[in-house]
mmCIF file of C-alpha atoms and ligand atoms in Angstrom:
data_model
loop_
_atom_site.group_PDB
_atom_site.id
_atom_site.type_symbol
_atom_site.label_atom_id
_atom_site.label_comp_id
_atom_site.label_asym_id
_atom_site.label_seq_id
_atom_site.Cartn_x
_atom_site.Cartn_y
_atom_site.Cartn_z
ATOM 1 C CA MET A 13 96.124 131.958 202.807
ATOM 2 C CA GLU A 14 94.718 128.736 204.288
ATOM 3 C CA LYS A 15 91.258 130.176 203.751
ATOM 4 C CA SER A 16 91.685 130.711 200.013
ATOM 5 C CA LEU A 17 93.312 127.290 199.478
ATOM 6 C CA GLU A 18 90.379 125.627 201.213
ATOM 7 C CA GLY A 19 87.969 127.659 199.119
ATOM 8 C CA GLN A 20 89.743 126.480 195.989
ATOM 9 C CA LYS A 21 89.487 122.865 197.140
ATOM 10 C CA THR A 22 85.717 123.173 197.502
ATOM 11 C CA ALA A 23 85.438 124.768 194.093
ATOM 12 C CA ARG A 24 87.639 122.062 192.571
ATOM 13 C CA LYS A 25 85.368 119.370 193.973
ATOM 14 C CA LYS A 26 82.591 120.979 191.991
ATOM 15 C CA GLY A 27 84.875 120.880 188.950
ATOM 16 C CA ILE A 28 85.269 124.633 188.667
ATOM 17 C CA SER A 29 87.840 126.932 190.226
ATOM 18 C CA LEU A 30 86.909 130.177 191.964
ATOM 19 C CA SER A 31 88.560 132.228 189.263
ATOM 20 C CA GLU A 32 86.821 130.249 186.522
ATOM 21 C CA ARG A 33 83.512 130.880 188.212
ATOM 22 C CA ALA A 34 84.111 134.619 188.116
ATOM 23 C CA VAL A 35 85.367 134.604 184.537
ATOM 24 C CA ASN A 36 82.300 132.708 183.325
ATOM 25 C CA ILE A 37 80.024 135.413 184.629
ATOM 26 C CA ASP A 38 82.224 138.227 183.430
ATOM 27 C CA ASP A 39 82.165 136.854 179.890
ATOM 28 C CA ASP A 40 78.436 137.455 179.711
ATOM 29 C CA VAL A 41 78.767 140.897 181.166
ATOM 30 C CA PHE A 42 81.746 142.097 179.187
ATOM 31 C CA LYS A 43 80.174 141.021 175.939
ATOM 32 C CA LEU A 44 77.331 143.392 176.726
ATOM 33 C CA ALA A 45 79.199 146.176 178.450
ATOM 34 C CA LEU A 46 82.317 146.464 176.332
ATOM 35 C CA GLY A 47 82.054 144.226 173.317
ATOM 36 C CA LEU A 48 79.029 145.784 171.603
ATOM 37 C CA PRO A 49 79.413 146.260 167.853
ATOM 38 C CA LYS A 50 79.427 149.870 166.598
ATOM 39 C CA ASP A 51 75.894 149.723 165.183
ATOM 40 C CA VAL A 52 74.358 148.762 168.559
ATOM 41 C CA ILE A 53 72.597 151.357 170.730
ATOM 42 C CA PRO A 54 74.348 150.966 174.088
ATOM 43 C CA LEU A 55 72.168 151.332 177.183
ATOM 44 C CA THR A 56 74.639 149.235 179.159
ATOM 45 C CA ALA A 57 77.454 151.499 180.343
ATOM 46 C CA GLY A 58 77.971 151.865 184.082
ATOM 47 C CA GLU A 59 80.072 154.989 183.742
ATOM 48 C CA PRO A 60 79.523 158.718 183.251
ATOM 49 C CA ASP A 61 79.437 159.837 179.623
ATOM 50 C CA PHE A 62 81.554 162.887 180.494
ATOM 51 C CA PRO A 63 85.300 163.354 180.136
ATOM 52 C CA THR A 64 87.463 163.978 183.195
ATOM 53 C CA ALA A 65 87.528 167.744 183.879
ATOM 54 C CA ASP A 66 90.396 169.725 182.279
ATOM 55 C CA PHE A 67 91.590 171.095 185.616
ATOM 56 C CA VAL A 68 91.949 167.528 186.928
ATOM 57 C CA ASN A 69 93.907 166.451 183.831
ATOM 58 C CA LEU A 70 96.151 169.473 184.307
ATOM 59 C CA ALA A 71 96.957 168.477 187.900
ATOM 60 C CA ALA A 72 98.005 165.045 186.635
ATOM 61 C CA LYS A 73 100.212 166.643 183.990
ATOM 62 C CA LYS A 74 101.877 168.793 186.636
ATOM 63 C CA ALA A 75 102.557 165.652 188.688
ATOM 64 C CA MET A 76 104.143 163.984 185.671
ATOM 65 C CA ASP A 77 106.231 167.051 184.865
ATOM 66 C CA SER A 78 107.458 167.052 188.483
ATOM 67 C CA ASN A 79 108.400 163.361 188.237
ATOM 68 C CA PHE A 80 105.846 162.211 190.795
ATOM 69 C CA THR A 81 105.911 158.920 188.992
ATOM 70 C CA HIS A 82 107.362 156.605 191.625
ATOM 71 C CA TYR A 83 105.914 154.263 194.222
ATOM 72 C CA THR A 84 103.975 155.959 196.984
ATOM 73 C CA ALA A 85 102.902 154.830 200.459
ATOM 74 C CA SER A 86 100.716 151.744 200.003
ATOM 75 C CA ASN A 87 97.678 153.499 201.509
ATOM 76 C CA GLY A 88 98.139 156.600 199.323
ATOM 77 C CA ILE A 89 99.970 159.914 199.712
ATOM 78 C CA LEU A 90 99.207 161.924 202.844
ATOM 79 C CA PRO A 91 97.799 165.036 201.062
ATOM 80 C CA LEU A 92 95.234 162.827 199.320
ATOM 81 C CA ARG A 93 94.254 161.084 202.559
ATOM 82 C CA GLU A 94 93.969 164.522 204.185
ATOM 83 C CA ALA A 95 91.692 165.686 201.356
ATOM 84 C CA ILE A 96 89.551 162.558 201.774
ATOM 85 C CA SER A 97 89.407 163.049 205.544
ATOM 86 C CA LYS A 98 88.131 166.614 204.962
ATOM 87 C CA LYS A 99 85.630 165.447 202.360
ATOM 88 C CA LEU A 100 84.271 162.776 204.750
ATOM 89 C CA LYS A 101 83.822 165.423 207.448
ATOM 90 C CA GLU A 102 82.141 167.997 205.195
ATOM 91 C CA ASP A 103 79.979 165.752 203.006
ATOM 92 C CA ASN A 104 79.300 162.804 205.275
ATOM 93 C CA ASN A 105 79.655 164.029 208.856
ATOM 94 C CA LEU A 106 82.362 161.394 209.485
ATOM 95 C CA SER A 107 85.571 161.880 211.446
ATOM 96 C CA TYR A 108 88.410 159.735 210.145
ATOM 97 C CA ASP A 109 92.038 160.464 210.648
ATOM 98 C CA PRO A 110 94.122 160.338 207.425
ATOM 99 C CA ASP A 111 95.731 157.187 208.894
ATOM 100 C CA GLU A 112 92.345 155.482 208.991
ATOM 101 C CA ILE A 113 91.863 156.041 205.267
ATOM 102 C CA VAL A 114 93.230 153.665 202.669
ATOM 103 C CA VAL A 115 93.380 154.747 199.028
ATOM 104 C CA SER A 116 93.176 151.944 196.472
ATOM 105 C CA PRO A 117 93.006 151.570 192.686
ATOM 106 C CA GLY A 118 89.209 151.900 192.614
ATOM 107 C CA SER A 119 86.528 150.993 195.133
ATOM 108 C CA SER A 120 86.124 147.513 193.674
ATOM 109 C CA PRO A 121 89.544 146.259 194.899
ATOM 110 C CA SER A 122 88.832 147.920 198.270
ATOM 111 C CA ILE A 123 85.713 145.792 198.598
ATOM 112 C CA PHE A 124 87.556 142.628 197.589
ATOM 113 C CA LEU A 125 90.398 143.219 200.042
ATOM 114 C CA LEU A 126 87.923 143.997 202.815
ATOM 115 C CA LEU A 127 86.062 140.770 202.178
ATOM 116 C CA PHE A 128 89.374 138.921 202.063
ATOM 117 C CA ALA A 129 90.428 140.460 205.377
ATOM 118 C CA LEU A 130 87.119 140.039 207.153
ATOM 119 C CA ALA A 131 85.425 136.878 205.924
ATOM 120 C CA ASP A 132 86.846 133.520 206.950
ATOM 121 C CA ARG A 133 86.195 130.460 204.838
ATOM 122 C CA GLY A 134 82.449 129.811 204.773
ATOM 123 C CA ASP A 135 81.552 133.036 206.584
ATOM 124 C CA GLU A 136 78.321 134.543 205.382
ATOM 125 C CA VAL A 137 78.081 137.990 203.849
ATOM 126 C CA LEU A 138 74.640 139.548 203.455
ATOM 127 C CA VAL A 139 74.121 141.129 200.054
ATOM 128 C CA PRO A 140 70.859 142.828 199.035
ATOM 129 C CA ASP A 141 68.976 141.282 196.119
ATOM 130 C CA PRO A 142 69.197 142.915 193.611
ATOM 131 C CA ALA A 143 72.667 144.441 193.922
ATOM 132 C CA TRP A 144 75.773 145.094 191.828
ATOM 133 C CA PHE A 145 76.841 141.654 190.597
ATOM 134 C CA HIS A 146 80.461 142.088 191.725
ATOM 135 C CA TYR A 147 79.529 141.689 195.414
ATOM 136 C CA PRO A 148 78.651 137.965 195.374
ATOM 137 C CA ILE A 149 81.536 137.212 193.005
ATOM 138 C CA LEU A 150 84.054 139.076 195.173
ATOM 139 C CA THR A 151 82.621 137.353 198.249
ATOM 140 C CA SER A 152 83.128 133.885 196.800
ATOM 141 C CA LEU A 153 86.602 134.767 195.484
ATOM 142 C CA ALA A 154 87.490 135.813 199.040
ATOM 143 C CA GLY A 155 86.227 132.435 200.376
ATOM 144 C CA GLY A 156 82.948 133.656 201.893
ATOM 145 C CA ARG A 157 79.315 132.892 201.022
ATOM 146 C CA ALA A 158 76.977 135.589 199.781
ATOM 147 C CA ILE A 159 73.498 135.341 201.304
ATOM 148 C CA ARG A 160 70.953 137.457 199.521
ATOM 149 C CA VAL A 161 68.492 139.702 201.364
ATOM 150 C CA PRO A 162 65.337 140.578 199.423
ATOM 151 C CA GLN A 163 64.330 144.195 198.996
ATOM 152 C CA ARG A 164 60.662 145.081 198.962
ATOM 153 C CA ARG A 165 59.919 145.917 195.380
ATOM 154 C CA GLU A 166 56.380 147.082 196.123
ATOM 155 C CA GLU A 167 57.830 149.521 198.682
ATOM 156 C CA GLY A 168 60.369 151.067 196.305
ATOM 157 C CA PHE A 169 63.036 148.427 197.127
ATOM 158 C CA ARG A 170 63.001 149.131 200.850
ATOM 159 C CA LEU A 171 65.532 147.110 202.871
ATOM 160 C CA ALA A 172 63.611 146.024 205.978
ATOM 161 C CA PRO A 173 65.358 145.010 209.245
ATOM 162 C CA GLU A 174 63.138 141.952 209.700
ATOM 163 C CA ASP A 175 64.145 140.670 206.228
ATOM 164 C CA ILE A 176 67.819 141.082 207.166
ATOM 165 C CA GLU A 177 67.375 139.436 210.547
ATOM 166 C CA ARG A 178 65.708 136.425 208.964
ATOM 167 C CA LYS A 179 68.890 135.691 206.980
ATOM 168 C CA ILE A 180 71.276 135.825 209.926
ATOM 169 C CA THR A 181 72.968 132.651 211.155
ATOM 170 C CA ASP A 182 75.912 132.110 213.477
ATOM 171 C CA ARG A 183 78.168 132.381 210.391
ATOM 172 C CA THR A 184 77.007 135.871 209.400
ATOM 173 C CA ARG A 185 79.840 138.388 209.698
ATOM 174 C CA LEU A 186 79.194 141.202 207.282
ATOM 175 C CA MET A 187 76.605 143.042 205.302
ATOM 176 C CA ILE A 188 77.141 145.081 202.150
ATOM 177 C CA VAL A 189 74.887 148.085 201.584
ATOM 178 C CA ASN A 190 74.932 150.299 198.520
ATOM 179 C CA SER A 191 73.083 153.594 198.407
ATOM 180 C CA PRO A 192 72.237 155.032 195.911
ATOM 181 C CA SER A 193 71.884 151.538 194.528
ATOM 182 C CA ASN A 194 73.108 149.968 191.345
ATOM 183 C CA PRO A 195 70.778 148.735 189.821
ATOM 184 C CA THR A 196 67.559 150.043 191.437
ATOM 185 C CA GLY A 197 68.543 153.677 192.073
ATOM 186 C CA HIS A 198 67.012 153.343 195.555
ATOM 187 C CA VAL A 199 68.430 155.715 198.187
ATOM 188 C CA LEU A 200 68.339 154.277 201.703
ATOM 189 C CA SER A 201 66.326 156.554 204.008
ATOM 190 C CA LYS A 202 67.409 157.473 207.538
ATOM 191 C CA GLU A 203 64.758 155.103 208.875
ATOM 192 C CA GLU A 204 66.048 152.185 206.762
ATOM 193 C CA LEU A 205 69.629 152.932 207.762
ATOM 194 C CA GLU A 206 68.640 152.995 211.427
ATOM 195 C CA GLY A 207 66.937 149.625 210.957
ATOM 196 C CA ILE A 208 70.086 148.154 209.393
ATOM 197 C CA ALA A 209 72.258 149.718 212.107
ATOM 198 C CA GLY A 210 70.034 148.197 214.824
ATOM 199 C CA VAL A 211 70.452 144.708 213.355
ATOM 200 C CA ALA A 212 74.204 145.233 212.930
ATOM 201 C CA GLU A 213 74.564 146.176 216.589
ATOM 202 C CA ARG A 214 72.356 143.380 217.911
ATOM 203 C CA LYS A 215 74.027 140.733 215.761
ATOM 204 C CA ASN A 216 77.546 142.148 215.823
ATOM 205 C CA LEU A 217 77.870 142.628 212.064
ATOM 206 C CA ILE A 218 80.345 144.771 210.170
ATOM 207 C CA ILE A 219 78.822 146.900 207.426
ATOM 208 C CA ILE A 220 80.581 147.620 204.146
ATOM 209 C CA SER A 221 78.866 150.744 202.836
ATOM 210 C CA ASP A 222 79.476 151.343 199.126
ATOM 211 C CA GLU A 223 78.700 155.038 198.556
ATOM 212 C CA ILE A 224 80.143 155.406 195.048
ATOM 213 C CA TYR A 225 76.963 157.075 193.663
ATOM 214 C CA GLU A 226 76.506 159.504 196.590
ATOM 215 C CA LYS A 227 76.760 162.627 194.391
ATOM 216 C CA ILE A 228 74.097 161.466 191.947
ATOM 217 C CA LEU A 229 70.749 162.213 193.592
ATOM 218 C CA TYR A 230 67.378 163.402 192.278
ATOM 219 C CA GLY A 231 64.622 165.512 193.808
ATOM 220 C CA ASN A 232 64.860 165.873 197.573
ATOM 221 C CA HIS A 233 66.766 162.674 198.185
ATOM 222 C CA LYS A 234 69.683 163.010 200.565
ATOM 223 C CA HIS A 235 72.630 160.718 201.008
ATOM 224 C CA ILE A 236 73.354 159.601 204.575
ATOM 225 C CA SER A 237 76.454 157.598 205.485
ATOM 226 C CA ILE A 238 75.494 154.760 207.793
ATOM 227 C CA ALA A 239 78.777 155.236 209.701
ATOM 228 C CA SER A 240 77.468 158.649 210.851
ATOM 229 C CA LEU A 241 74.670 157.003 212.881
ATOM 230 C CA SER A 242 75.253 156.583 216.580
ATOM 231 C CA GLY A 243 77.404 153.545 217.413
ATOM 232 C CA MET A 244 78.167 152.740 213.760
ATOM 233 C CA ARG A 245 81.539 154.378 213.145
ATOM 234 C CA ASP A 246 83.603 151.441 214.329
ATOM 235 C CA ARG A 247 81.515 148.720 212.764
ATOM 236 C CA THR A 248 81.320 150.295 209.306
ATOM 237 C CA VAL A 249 83.776 150.552 206.446
ATOM 238 C CA THR A 250 82.771 153.422 204.193
ATOM 239 C CA VAL A 251 83.875 152.741 200.632
ATOM 240 C CA ASN A 252 83.844 155.372 197.939
ATOM 241 C CA GLY A 253 85.819 156.514 194.912
ATOM 242 C CA LEU A 254 86.149 159.068 192.162
ATOM 243 C CA SER A 255 84.870 156.998 189.240
ATOM 244 C CA LYS A 256 81.240 158.068 189.175
ATOM 245 C CA GLY A 257 81.017 161.442 190.899
ATOM 246 C CA TYR A 258 84.022 162.945 189.102
ATOM 247 C CA ALA A 259 84.013 160.982 185.806
ATOM 248 C CA MET A 260 87.411 159.470 186.659
ATOM 249 C CA MET A 261 86.732 155.784 185.975
ATOM 250 C CA GLY A 262 90.034 155.007 184.272
ATOM 251 C CA TRP A 263 92.179 156.774 186.839
ATOM 252 C CA ARG A 264 91.375 154.006 189.300
ATOM 253 C CA ILE A 265 91.123 155.831 192.592
ATOM 254 C CA GLY A 266 88.909 154.556 195.392
ATOM 255 C CA PHE A 267 89.158 154.656 199.152
ATOM 256 C CA ALA A 268 87.943 153.003 202.347
ATOM 257 C CA ALA A 269 87.595 154.619 205.777
ATOM 258 C CA SER A 270 87.429 152.433 208.868
ATOM 259 C CA ASN A 271 88.796 152.109 212.377
ATOM 260 C CA ALA A 272 92.562 151.911 212.944
ATOM 261 C CA GLU A 273 92.699 148.115 213.225
ATOM 262 C CA LEU A 274 90.858 147.473 209.983
ATOM 263 C CA SER A 275 92.563 150.195 207.988
ATOM 264 C CA GLY A 276 95.914 148.766 209.150
ATOM 265 C CA LYS A 277 94.954 145.351 207.756
ATOM 266 C CA MET A 278 93.812 146.916 204.489
ATOM 267 C CA ARG A 279 97.025 148.870 204.183
ATOM 268 C CA SER A 280 99.154 145.775 204.464
ATOM 269 C CA LEU A 281 96.976 143.748 202.056
ATOM 270 C CA LEU A 282 97.241 146.566 199.534
ATOM 271 C CA GLY A 283 100.984 146.782 199.989
ATOM 272 C CA TYR A 284 101.399 143.095 199.101
ATOM 273 C CA THR A 285 98.952 143.045 196.197
ATOM 274 C CA VAL A 286 98.711 146.294 194.251
ATOM 275 C CA VAL A 287 101.687 147.907 196.093
ATOM 276 C CA CYS A 288 100.160 151.384 195.815
ATOM 277 C CA PRO A 289 97.584 153.326 193.801
ATOM 278 C CA GLY A 290 98.970 155.108 190.703
ATOM 279 C CA SER A 291 100.974 158.154 191.777
ATOM 280 C CA VAL A 292 99.833 160.519 189.015
ATOM 281 C CA ALA A 293 96.194 159.526 189.532
ATOM 282 C CA GLN A 294 96.516 160.401 193.219
ATOM 283 C CA TYR A 295 97.497 163.992 192.368
ATOM 284 C CA ALA A 296 94.573 164.210 189.952
ATOM 285 C CA ALA A 297 92.297 162.974 192.753
ATOM 286 C CA ILE A 298 93.474 165.686 195.153
ATOM 287 C CA GLU A 299 92.521 168.308 192.583
ATOM 288 C CA ALA A 300 89.104 166.731 191.962
ATOM 289 C CA LEU A 301 88.346 166.600 195.689
ATOM 290 C CA THR A 302 89.605 170.049 196.620
ATOM 291 C CA SER A 303 88.932 172.324 193.626
ATOM 292 C CA GLN A 304 85.922 174.636 193.853
ATOM 293 C CA LYS A 305 85.387 173.949 190.140
ATOM 294 C CA SER A 306 84.463 170.333 190.917
ATOM 295 C CA ARG A 307 81.155 171.370 192.447
ATOM 296 C CA GLU A 308 80.049 172.951 189.160
ATOM 297 C CA TYR A 309 81.308 169.975 187.174
ATOM 298 C CA VAL A 310 79.339 167.470 189.246
ATOM 299 C CA LYS A 311 76.263 169.720 189.250
ATOM 300 C CA ASN A 312 76.298 169.873 185.468
ATOM 301 C CA MET A 313 76.568 166.082 185.099
ATOM 302 C CA VAL A 314 73.718 165.499 187.543
ATOM 303 C CA ALA A 315 71.547 168.101 185.758
ATOM 304 C CA THR A 316 72.086 166.217 182.494
ATOM 305 C CA TRP A 317 71.180 162.861 184.047
ATOM 306 C CA THR A 318 68.153 164.435 185.710
ATOM 307 C CA ARG A 319 66.883 165.412 182.257
ATOM 308 C CA ARG A 320 67.543 161.947 180.814
ATOM 309 C CA ARG A 321 65.912 160.261 183.802
ATOM 310 C CA ILE A 322 62.721 162.143 182.956
ATOM 311 C CA MET A 323 63.009 160.996 179.332
ATOM 312 C CA VAL A 324 63.266 157.370 180.509
ATOM 313 C CA LEU A 325 60.286 157.732 182.856
ATOM 314 C CA LYS A 326 58.198 159.215 180.023
ATOM 315 C CA PHE A 327 58.984 156.260 177.782
ATOM 316 C CA VAL A 328 58.111 153.767 180.518
ATOM 317 C CA GLU A 329 54.816 155.610 180.994
ATOM 318 C CA GLU A 330 54.103 155.512 177.253
ATOM 319 C CA PHE A 331 54.744 151.748 177.160
ATOM 320 C CA HIS A 332 53.163 151.015 180.552
ATOM 321 C CA ASP A 333 51.449 147.871 179.228
ATOM 322 C CA VAL A 334 54.832 146.156 178.805
ATOM 323 C CA MET A 335 57.179 147.842 181.303
ATOM 324 C CA SER A 336 57.208 149.444 184.736
ATOM 325 C CA ILE A 337 59.738 151.152 186.964
ATOM 326 C CA ALA A 338 60.213 152.506 190.481
ATOM 327 C CA PRO A 339 61.600 155.978 189.611
ATOM 328 C CA PRO A 340 65.332 156.026 190.437
ATOM 329 C CA GLU A 341 66.187 158.278 193.382
ATOM 330 C CA GLY A 342 69.909 158.289 192.628
ATOM 331 C CA ALA A 343 72.636 156.824 190.317
ATOM 332 C CA PHE A 344 71.939 156.701 186.548
ATOM 333 C CA TYR A 345 70.140 153.435 185.943
ATOM 334 C CA GLY A 346 66.600 152.392 185.119
ATOM 335 C CA TRP A 347 65.645 149.069 186.695
ATOM 336 C CA ILE A 348 62.803 148.159 184.407
ATOM 337 C CA ASN A 349 60.316 145.360 185.015
ATOM 338 C CA VAL A 350 59.436 143.752 181.681
ATOM 339 C CA SER A 351 57.106 141.007 182.987
ATOM 340 C CA GLY A 352 54.173 142.759 181.255
ATOM 341 C CA SER A 353 55.632 141.483 177.985
ATOM 342 C CA GLY A 354 55.533 137.866 179.156
ATOM 343 C CA MET A 355 59.306 137.567 178.634
ATOM 344 C CA THR A 356 62.140 137.262 181.134
ATOM 345 C CA GLY A 357 64.784 139.980 181.344
ATOM 346 C CA LYS A 358 67.311 137.527 179.922
ATOM 347 C CA ASP A 359 65.193 136.857 176.809
ATOM 348 C CA VAL A 360 64.573 140.559 176.360
ATOM 349 C CA SER A 361 68.263 141.383 176.643
ATOM 350 C CA ALA A 362 69.324 138.641 174.174
ATOM 351 C CA ASN A 363 66.603 139.183 171.561
ATOM 352 C CA LEU A 364 66.517 142.969 171.744
ATOM 353 C CA LEU A 365 70.201 142.919 170.895
ATOM 354 C CA LYS A 366 69.674 140.486 168.014
ATOM 355 C CA GLU A 367 66.561 142.020 166.494
ATOM 356 C CA TYR A 368 66.719 145.715 167.385
ATOM 357 C CA LYS A 369 70.400 146.235 168.088
ATOM 358 C CA VAL A 370 69.965 147.673 171.569
ATOM 359 C CA GLY A 371 72.183 146.543 174.443
ATOM 360 C CA VAL A 372 70.682 146.302 177.949
ATOM 361 C CA MET A 373 71.809 144.315 181.007
ATOM 362 C CA PRO A 374 69.693 141.262 181.926
ATOM 363 C CA GLY A 375 68.391 141.626 185.482
ATOM 364 C CA TYR A 376 69.257 138.082 186.634
ATOM 365 C CA LEU A 377 72.910 139.141 186.857
ATOM 366 C CA PHE A 378 71.969 141.323 189.839
ATOM 367 C CA GLY A 379 70.238 138.522 191.775
ATOM 368 C CA ASP A 380 67.351 136.056 191.533
ATOM 369 C CA SER A 381 64.829 138.843 192.097
ATOM 370 C CA GLY A 382 66.031 140.412 188.839
ATOM 371 C CA LYS A 383 64.600 137.666 186.619
ATOM 372 C CA ASP A 384 61.809 139.898 185.270
ATOM 373 C CA TYR A 385 64.023 142.964 184.914
ATOM 374 C CA ILE A 386 66.509 144.652 182.658
ATOM 375 C CA ARG A 387 68.880 147.444 183.677
ATOM 376 C CA ILE A 388 69.376 150.341 181.352
ATOM 377 C CA SER A 389 71.895 153.129 181.846
ATOM 378 C CA TYR A 390 71.071 156.707 180.901
ATOM 379 C CA ALA A 391 74.672 157.830 181.301
ATOM 380 C CA THR A 392 74.787 158.223 177.550
ATOM 381 C CA SER A 393 73.597 160.806 175.014
ATOM 382 C CA ASP A 394 69.990 162.089 174.771
ATOM 383 C CA GLU A 395 69.788 160.604 171.259
ATOM 384 C CA VAL A 396 70.871 157.158 172.449
ATOM 385 C CA VAL A 397 68.343 157.219 175.315
ATOM 386 C CA GLU A 398 65.572 158.348 172.948
ATOM 387 C CA GLU A 399 66.283 155.791 170.235
ATOM 388 C CA GLY A 400 67.123 152.933 172.631
ATOM 389 C CA MET A 401 63.954 153.363 174.694
ATOM 390 C CA LYS A 402 61.801 153.684 171.565
ATOM 391 C CA ARG A 403 63.168 150.433 170.160
ATOM 392 C CA LEU A 404 62.802 148.702 173.546
ATOM 393 C CA GLY A 405 59.118 149.693 173.780
ATOM 394 C CA LYS A 406 58.428 148.604 170.202
ATOM 395 C CA PHE A 407 60.219 145.280 170.730
ATOM 396 C CA LEU A 408 58.296 144.503 173.938
ATOM 397 C CA ARG A 409 54.926 145.243 172.340
ATOM 398 C CA GLU A 410 55.700 143.198 169.258
ATOM 399 C CA HIS A 411 56.636 140.178 171.365
ATOM 400 C CA LYS A 412 53.993 140.570 174.058
ATOM 401 C CA LYS A 413 52.618 137.128 174.961
HETATM 402 N N1 PMP B 525 80.278 150.025 193.337
HETATM 403 C C1 PMP B 525 79.223 150.022 192.521
HETATM 404 C C2 PMP B 525 77.861 149.885 193.097
HETATM 405 C C3 PMP B 525 79.401 150.144 191.133
HETATM 406 O O1 PMP B 525 78.328 150.154 190.327
HETATM 407 C C4 PMP B 525 80.711 150.264 190.619
HETATM 408 C C5 PMP B 525 80.992 150.400 189.137
HETATM 409 N N2 PMP B 525 80.087 149.877 188.283
HETATM 410 C C6 PMP B 525 81.782 150.262 191.511
HETATM 411 C C7 PMP B 525 81.535 150.146 192.875
HETATM 412 C C8 PMP B 525 83.217 150.292 191.030
HETATM 413 O O2 PMP B 525 83.779 151.481 191.067
HETATM 414 P P1 PMP B 525 85.355 151.701 190.935
HETATM 415 O O3 PMP B 525 85.578 152.251 189.578
HETATM 416 O O4 PMP B 525 85.675 152.668 192.024
HETATM 417 O O5 PMP B 525 86.039 150.381 191.155
#
């Protein structure tokens, strides 16, 4: 408590509260992500363009019909934590007891509560640059300071141990990693993960590993959980959820797996804040995680995004004088460098919307290194990708300086 009050004092001195700071940024984002007029081509959405599978909906209906509509244990019902424990073993080579797993209403609140539990006032949290813009906001809301670690753009956004080490001070406590990455689509290789793990061990850091896009991979790219590397289990919190891999964004189910001490802290923080994840959604999640049909469902979504990814890459190639991209290895975003046009990503995002009615995310939101970038999402229809990319290319050429 003391920590957050102190944090508020500092923010007040600057004339802006922590919550105001977050809301200011969100305004920009929500206008683009949710508030787009009907006639705008949306390349902004960070969510699958598929409905939740029928068999998952049916499981939720059964739960409702059986009156499973009351409070549950704050860390989630045991059968769900058992299903997650099995999933972590089979998919990620991780052994976590159901008691070391905490289910939450989405992975985002898990990350916030972890930061709240682990970062004292002024503690430093390493966040790659670029990265999902929630990380630095959640860090400052929890009273910590986000310190950005550059990724090597010319090496496909590699995260190098020496770049991490350079940012470490005696206040550094944590590092957030996200693979596959939003926004770059980079998948951390075993070698990169070993580099990060080495630094974490030498400098006694805890790693928060956000693996929400783990199912969405292209070509031969493989997802490796950093907690599965030797010595990393007890210094990693593996965060994941059902939003992206199972098209269950609105159900709000996420989870975090960590050692007994940390998961105990998380459980009690959850109990006092959100009380428990939605009961019906938890039954839906069990079905999604355990049904054989899920494999087919996920495979079909990824096949669709694989096709659209190729469409995006073709367009970037066609307009190579004004845009470039490191082909995404996972997730469903294109992190497009627009510096060839002579404009910043922010100008492109604002004017493309005004003049050509296409919505894209300005790259600066994801970190200072994103100034020359925009992020597009191809989790939308083929027609929207086709028309949006065509207009983007035309706009950039017309305005080329
Ligand atoms: N992590 C990343 C990297 C994301 O991009 C998102 C959603 N945009 C989330 C977490 C949030 O997922 P959830 O719905 O589980 O809160």
